[in-house]
Short mmCIF file of C-alpha atoms in Angstrom, two decimals:
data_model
loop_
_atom_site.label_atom_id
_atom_site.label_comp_id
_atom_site.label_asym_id
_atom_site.label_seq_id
_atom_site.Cartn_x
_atom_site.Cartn_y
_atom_site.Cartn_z
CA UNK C 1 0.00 0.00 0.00
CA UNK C 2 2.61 2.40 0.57
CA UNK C 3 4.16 1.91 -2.47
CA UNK C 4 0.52 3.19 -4.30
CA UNK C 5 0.91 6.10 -2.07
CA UNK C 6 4.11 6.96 -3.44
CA UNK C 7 3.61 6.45 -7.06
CA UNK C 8 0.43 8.58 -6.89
CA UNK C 9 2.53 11.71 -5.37
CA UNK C 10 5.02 11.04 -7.87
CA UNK C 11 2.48 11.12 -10.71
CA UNK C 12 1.06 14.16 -9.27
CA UNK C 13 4.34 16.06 -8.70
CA UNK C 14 4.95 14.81 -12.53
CA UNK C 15 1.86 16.54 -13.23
CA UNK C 16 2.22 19.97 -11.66
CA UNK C 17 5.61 20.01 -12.52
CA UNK C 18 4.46 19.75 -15.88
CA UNK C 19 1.64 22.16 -16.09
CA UNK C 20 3.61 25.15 -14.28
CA UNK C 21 6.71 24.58 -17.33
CA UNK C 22 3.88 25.03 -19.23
CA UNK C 23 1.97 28.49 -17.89
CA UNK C 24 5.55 29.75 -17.17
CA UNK C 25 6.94 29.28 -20.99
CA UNK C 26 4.29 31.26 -22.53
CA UNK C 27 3.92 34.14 -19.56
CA UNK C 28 7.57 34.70 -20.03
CA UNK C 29 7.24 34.95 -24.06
CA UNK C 30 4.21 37.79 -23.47
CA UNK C 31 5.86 39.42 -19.89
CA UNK C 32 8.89 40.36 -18.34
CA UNK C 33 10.31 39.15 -14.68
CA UNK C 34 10.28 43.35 -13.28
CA UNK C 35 7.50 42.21 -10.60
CA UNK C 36 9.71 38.94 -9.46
CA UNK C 37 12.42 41.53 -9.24
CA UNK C 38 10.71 44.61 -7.36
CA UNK C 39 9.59 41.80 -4.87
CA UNK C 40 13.40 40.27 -4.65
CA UNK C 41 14.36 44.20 -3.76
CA UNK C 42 11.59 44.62 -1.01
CA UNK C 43 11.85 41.33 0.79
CA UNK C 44 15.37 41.88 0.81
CA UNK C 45 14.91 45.28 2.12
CA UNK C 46 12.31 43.64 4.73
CA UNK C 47 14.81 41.07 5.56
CA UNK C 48 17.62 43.32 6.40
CA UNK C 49 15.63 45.69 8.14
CA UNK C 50 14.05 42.71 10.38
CA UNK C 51 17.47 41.20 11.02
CA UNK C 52 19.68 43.57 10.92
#
């Protein structure tokens, strides 16, 4: 039984990876990655202001 368990994340893991390859390939052909790098800038600036 635990094998079934396994082989059904695995197939679902298979799956998701699969489908976000998928949305991310054409939103990067349409968009640029400025919002994933305004939101590297301010949690970094959150980060160091939390721990510093």
């Amino acid at each position: 039984m635990p094998g079934v368990i396994i082989e059904r994340f695995a197939v679902t893991a298979a799956i998701a990876a699969y489908a976000a390859v998928c949305f991310l390939s054409r939103y990067f052909t349409t968009r640029t990655l400025t919002p994933f790098a305004v939101y590297c800038l301010v949690a970094g600036v959150a980060s160091i202001a939390q721990f510093a």
